[in-house]
Coordinates of C-alpha atoms in Angstrom, one line a residue:
M9 CA -131.5 9.3 56.2
S10 CA -128.2 7.5 56.6
I11 CA -124.9 8.4 57.9
E12 CA -123.6 8.6 55.1
I13 CA -126.4 11.1 53.8
W14 CA -125.5 13.4 57.1
E15 CA -122.1 13.4 56.2
A16 CA -122.9 15.1 52.6
V17 CA -125.1 17.5 54.6
R18 CA -122.6 18.0 57.1
S19 CA -120.2 19.1 55.2
S20 CA -122.3 21.8 54.0
L21 CA -123.0 23.7 57.8
P22 CA -123.0 26.5 58.4
E23 CA -124.7 27.7 55.6
I24 CA -127.6 25.8 55.9
Q25 CA -129.9 27.7 58.1
T26 CA -132.7 25.1 59.0
I27 CA -132.9 21.4 59.3
D28 CA -136.3 19.6 59.1
F29 CA -136.0 16.2 60.4
I30 CA -138.7 13.5 59.1
I31 CA -139.8 10.5 61.2
G32 CA -141.2 7.8 59.7
D33 CA -138.9 6.3 57.5
E34 CA -137.5 2.4 58.2
I35 CA -134.2 4.3 56.9
F36 CA -134.2 7.1 58.7
D37 CA -131.4 6.5 61.7
R38 CA -133.1 7.7 64.6
Y39 CA -130.1 7.0 67.2
K40 CA -128.1 9.1 65.5
L41 CA -130.6 11.9 65.5
A42 CA -129.9 13.5 68.9
D43 CA -126.3 13.6 67.3
W44 CA -127.0 15.3 63.8
I45 CA -129.0 18.1 65.6
N46 CA -126.9 18.9 68.2
E47 CA -124.1 19.1 65.6
A48 CA -126.7 20.9 63.4
K49 CA -127.1 23.0 66.3
S50 CA -123.5 24.1 67.1
A51 CA -123.1 25.3 63.8
G52 CA -125.8 28.1 64.3
C53 CA -128.8 26.5 62.8
R54 CA -132.4 26.1 63.5
T55 CA -133.8 22.5 63.7
G56 CA -137.1 21.2 64.1
V57 CA -138.3 17.5 63.9
Q58 CA -142.5 16.1 62.3
A59 CA -143.5 12.6 63.7
D60 CA -146.5 10.9 64.8
L61 CA -144.8 9.8 67.6
V62 CA -146.3 6.2 67.7
N63 CA -143.1 4.5 68.1
L64 CA -141.0 6.7 70.0
T65 CA -139.7 5.9 73.3
K66 CA -139.1 8.6 76.4
Q67 CA -135.2 7.9 75.6
F68 CA -135.1 8.7 72.6
C69 CA -137.2 12.1 73.0
Q70 CA -134.9 12.7 76.0
Q71 CA -132.1 12.4 73.5
I72 CA -133.8 14.9 71.2
I73 CA -134.8 17.7 73.1
E74 CA -131.4 17.9 75.0
A75 CA -129.9 17.6 71.7
G76 CA -131.6 21.5 71.9
I77 CA -134.2 20.6 68.9
D78 CA -136.0 24.0 68.5
R79 CA -139.4 22.7 67.1
I80 CA -141.6 18.9 67.4
T81 CA -144.3 19.1 65.2
I82 CA -146.6 16.2 65.7
S83 CA -149.0 15.1 62.5
M84 CA -152.5 14.3 64.3
L85 CA -155.9 12.9 62.4
G86 CA -158.3 12.7 65.0
T87 CA -159.4 13.7 68.5
T88 CA -160.4 10.3 69.8
I89 CA -159.9 6.7 69.6
D90 CA -162.6 5.6 67.2
S91 CA -161.9 9.2 65.1
Y92 CA -158.5 8.3 65.2
A93 CA -158.8 4.6 63.9
A94 CA -161.8 5.9 60.8
A95 CA -158.7 8.0 59.6
A96 CA -155.6 6.3 60.4
K97 CA -156.3 2.4 61.1
G98 CA -154.1 0.1 63.3
V99 CA -152.6 3.5 65.0
D100 CA -152.6 3.6 68.6
F101 CA -154.4 7.1 69.6
E102 CA -153.7 6.7 73.1
K103 CA -150.0 6.0 72.4
I104 CA -150.0 9.1 70.7
C105 CA -151.1 11.3 73.5
A106 CA -149.2 9.6 76.1
N107 CA -145.9 10.2 73.9
I108 CA -146.9 13.5 73.3
M109 CA -146.9 14.2 77.3
V110 CA -143.9 12.4 77.9
M111 CA -142.4 15.3 75.3
N112 CA -143.6 18.2 76.7
S113 CA -142.9 17.0 80.0
L114 CA -139.4 16.5 79.2
R115 CA -138.9 20.3 76.9
A116 CA -140.4 21.6 80.6
G117 CA -138.2 25.3 80.9
L118 CA -136.5 24.7 77.5
A119 CA -137.5 26.6 74.2
T120 CA -138.6 23.2 72.3
T121 CA -142.0 24.8 70.6
M122 CA -144.4 21.7 70.2
I123 CA -146.8 22.0 67.5
V124 CA -149.9 19.6 66.5
D125 CA -150.5 19.5 63.5
F126 CA -154.6 18.0 62.2
L127 CA -155.2 17.1 58.7
L128 CA -158.9 18.5 58.3
S129 CA -161.3 17.4 55.6
L130 CA -164.3 17.3 55.1
T131 CA -165.0 14.3 57.4
N132 CA -163.8 16.1 61.0
I133 CA -163.9 19.3 60.4
F134 CA -166.8 19.1 63.5
Q135 CA -163.3 18.5 65.6
I136 CA -161.9 21.7 65.2
E137 CA -162.7 22.9 68.6
D138 CA -162.2 19.4 70.3
M139 CA -158.9 19.3 68.7
V140 CA -158.1 23.0 70.2
V141 CA -158.8 21.6 73.6
L142 CA -156.6 18.2 73.2
A143 CA -153.8 20.3 72.2
A144 CA -153.7 22.4 75.0
R145 CA -154.3 19.2 77.5
L146 CA -151.3 17.3 75.8
G147 CA -149.1 20.5 76.7
A148 CA -149.0 21.5 72.9
D149 CA -148.1 25.7 72.6
K150 CA -149.5 26.0 69.0
V151 CA -152.2 23.7 67.3
H152 CA -152.3 24.4 63.0
F153 CA -154.9 23.0 60.5
S154 CA -153.9 22.1 57.5
Q155 CA -155.8 20.7 54.8
C156 CA -156.6 18.3 52.3
D157 CA -156.0 19.2 48.9
V158 CA -153.2 17.4 47.6
I159 CA -154.6 14.4 48.3
Q160 CA -152.5 10.7 47.3
G161 CA -152.9 7.6 49.0
V162 CA -155.5 6.5 51.8
F163 CA -157.5 9.6 51.4
K164 CA -160.7 9.7 49.1
K165 CA -161.2 12.4 46.2
A166 CA -164.2 13.7 49.0
S167 CA -162.0 14.8 51.6
G168 CA -161.0 18.2 50.2
F169 CA -162.5 21.0 50.8
S170 CA -161.3 24.1 49.0
H171 CA -163.5 26.1 47.0
S172 CA -162.9 28.8 44.6
K173 CA -166.7 30.9 44.8
E174 CA -168.9 31.0 48.2
S175 CA -170.9 27.8 49.3
A176 CA -172.7 26.9 52.4
G177 CA -169.8 24.7 52.8
K178 CA -167.3 27.3 53.0
R179 CA -169.2 29.2 55.4
R180 CA -169.2 26.5 57.6
I181 CA -166.0 25.5 57.7
N182 CA -165.0 29.4 58.3
K183 CA -167.6 29.9 61.2
A184 CA -165.8 26.6 62.5
L185 CA -162.3 27.5 62.3
T186 CA -163.9 30.6 64.1
S187 CA -164.5 29.3 66.9
G188 CA -161.9 27.1 66.7
R189 CA -159.7 30.9 67.0
W190 CA -161.5 31.9 69.2
L191 CA -161.7 29.2 72.1
A192 CA -157.8 28.7 71.3
K193 CA -157.6 32.4 72.3
K194 CA -159.5 31.7 75.7
M195 CA -157.1 28.8 76.1
N196 CA -154.1 30.5 75.8
I197 CA -153.1 28.2 72.9
D198 CA -151.5 29.7 68.8
F199 CA -153.9 28.9 66.6
T200 CA -153.6 28.8 62.4
S201 CA -154.2 27.8 59.4
F202 CA -154.5 28.0 55.4
S203 CA -156.9 29.6 53.8
H204 CA -159.7 27.4 52.3
T205 CA -159.6 29.2 49.4
P206 CA -157.3 29.1 46.0
E207 CA -155.8 32.4 46.3
E208 CA -152.9 31.9 43.8
Q209 CA -149.0 33.2 45.7
P210 CA -146.5 34.8 43.8
V211 CA -144.0 32.3 46.0
C212 CA -144.8 29.3 47.1
D213 CA -145.2 28.2 50.8
Q214 CA -142.3 25.7 50.1
D215 CA -140.4 29.2 48.4
P216 CA -137.2 26.6 46.7
R217 CA -135.5 30.3 46.3
N218 CA -134.3 29.3 49.7
S219 CA -134.8 25.6 50.8
L220 CA -135.0 22.5 49.1
L221 CA -136.0 18.6 50.9
I222 CA -133.6 15.9 51.3
R223 CA -135.3 12.7 51.0
H224 CA -133.9 9.7 53.2
D225 CA -132.9 7.9 50.4
G226 CA -130.7 11.2 49.8
T227 CA -132.4 12.1 47.0
V228 CA -132.7 16.4 47.1
A229 CA -136.4 18.1 45.9
P230 CA -137.4 21.2 45.7
C231 CA -140.2 20.2 48.5
I232 CA -142.5 17.6 50.0
N233 CA -144.4 17.2 47.2
L234 CA -142.3 17.5 43.9
A235 CA -140.3 14.5 46.2
V236 CA -142.6 12.0 45.5
G237 CA -144.9 13.0 42.2
G238 CA -148.0 10.6 40.9
A239 CA -151.7 10.8 40.4
V240 CA -153.2 13.3 43.2
F241 CA -156.4 14.6 43.6
F242 CA -156.0 18.4 43.5
L243 CA -159.2 20.7 43.9
G244 CA -161.4 17.8 43.4
R245 CA -160.1 16.5 40.1
K246 CA -157.4 14.3 39.3
V247 CA -154.1 15.4 38.2
D248 CA -150.7 14.4 37.7
L249 CA -147.9 15.6 40.3
P250 CA -144.1 15.3 38.3
A251 CA -141.3 14.2 40.2
V252 CA -138.5 16.3 40.5
H253 CA -135.6 15.6 41.7
Y254 CA -132.0 17.8 41.7
G255 CA -129.9 15.0 42.5
R256 CA -129.1 12.4 45.6
L257 CA -126.6 12.9 48.2
P258 CA -123.9 11.8 49.0
A259 CA -122.7 11.2 44.9
Q260 CA -123.1 14.9 44.6
T261 CA -123.1 17.5 47.5
L262 CA -125.3 20.0 48.8
V263 CA -123.0 23.0 46.5
E264 CA -123.3 21.1 43.8
L265 CA -127.5 20.1 43.9
W266 CA -128.2 23.6 44.7
E267 CA -126.3 25.3 41.1
N268 CA -128.0 22.3 39.5
K269 CA -129.8 23.2 36.7
V270 CA -133.3 22.4 37.6
C271 CA -132.8 23.8 41.2
R272 CA -131.7 26.9 39.4
F273 CA -134.3 27.2 37.2
Y274 CA -137.2 26.6 40.1
R275 CA -135.3 29.5 42.4
K276 CA -134.8 32.0 39.5
R277 CA -139.1 31.2 38.1
F278 CA -140.0 32.1 41.7
H279 CA -137.3 35.4 41.8
D280 CA -138.8 36.2 38.3
R281 CA -142.8 35.9 39.7
L282 CA -142.2 37.9 42.4
R283 CA -140.6 40.5 41.1
A284 CA -143.6 41.2 38.1
H285 CA -146.0 41.1 40.9
D286 CA -144.4 43.4 43.0
A287 CA -142.8 45.8 40.2
T288 CA -146.3 46.1 39.2
L289 CA -148.5 46.5 42.4
G290 CA -145.4 49.2 42.9
I291 CA -146.9 51.3 39.8
S292 CA -150.1 51.1 40.9
S293 CA -152.6 53.4 43.0
F294 CA -154.1 51.6 45.9
E295 CA -156.3 55.2 45.9
A296 CA -159.3 52.6 44.6
S297 CA -162.3 51.5 44.5
W298 CA -162.4 47.8 45.6
P299 CA -163.6 46.6 41.8
K300 CA -160.8 48.6 41.3
L301 CA -158.2 47.3 43.5
Q302 CA -159.8 43.6 42.4
E303 CA -158.4 44.5 39.4
I304 CA -155.1 45.6 39.9
L305 CA -154.2 42.5 41.9
Q306 CA -155.1 40.4 38.9
T307 CA -153.1 42.7 36.3
A308 CA -150.3 41.5 39.1
K309 CA -151.2 37.8 38.9
D310 CA -151.1 38.3 35.5
A311 CA -147.7 39.9 34.6
M312 CA -145.9 36.9 36.4
P313 CA -144.4 34.0 34.2
P314 CA -146.6 30.7 34.9
P315 CA -144.9 28.5 37.7
P316 CA -142.9 25.9 37.2
K317 CA -144.8 22.5 35.8
G318 CA -146.2 20.7 39.2
C319 CA -146.5 23.7 41.5
D320 CA -149.8 24.6 39.2
V321 CA -151.6 22.0 40.9
C322 CA -150.2 22.2 44.5
A323 CA -151.7 23.5 47.2
Y324 CA -148.6 25.5 48.6
L325 CA -149.0 28.0 45.8
Y326 CA -152.4 28.5 46.0
D327 CA -152.0 29.3 50.0
I328 CA -154.4 26.4 51.3

């Protein structure tokens, strides 16, 4: 994100309620980030940073924490030097851990929440308990297990593991997650994960009704997946994810982009889906057998308008 793009965002404060900064793009003006966080906080916004912490200095970490950052999310792909090297060649695992510990010491006594996000795949589900232990040792407040089910780039087709039917693999994953959850409770660290069984939701987890994503170059999109698009593997099959853009900052203002025809379509479609879903449930009786209840829930799903193109092959809509 450049200074010019931030100025375009700044003009819409305090209408914006939450701002997440993603560190990693070479164009990102990280040296201004602390000022931007401070300014957003002063306007009443909640702020978050997502980063892998490989190239961050202690001075930079101290600056963003002192600026009042609310949430820091660190992405991790392994729990040891070897497992990390297998998942991301050339990444310094020990440096990431050292930077997390530095950041943890700097936020002592402050309200900043630290989250470790671990990307699960078929190749690393045996590391769930190890990740809980590592996250607790590094001082994180929470460990979240996300899933590799919209697969791009370096990840292989076989990495995803969501299933629509009962299987030995699903039972093994359930058992591993249950063990990890109990261990996290014992170690006093929050544990969250998405379901690994696809279940269509009325509104996706990214919820374009009240949020949008701004790329480093100013491109504004409904969410992180539609910001990029391209060929991906979703639930074991190859699909084409469209790139959906509302426009670009600073050529247009956020208010103009929010009222863009495409943006209004995404907002209205999810609003209509939720309204149709809840209306169907509202006239149904839940004093029924389990098969009847399943039938009612399916009727509510069938009542919804179809999701926008791209959302129908996105993990966020299926809560995975």
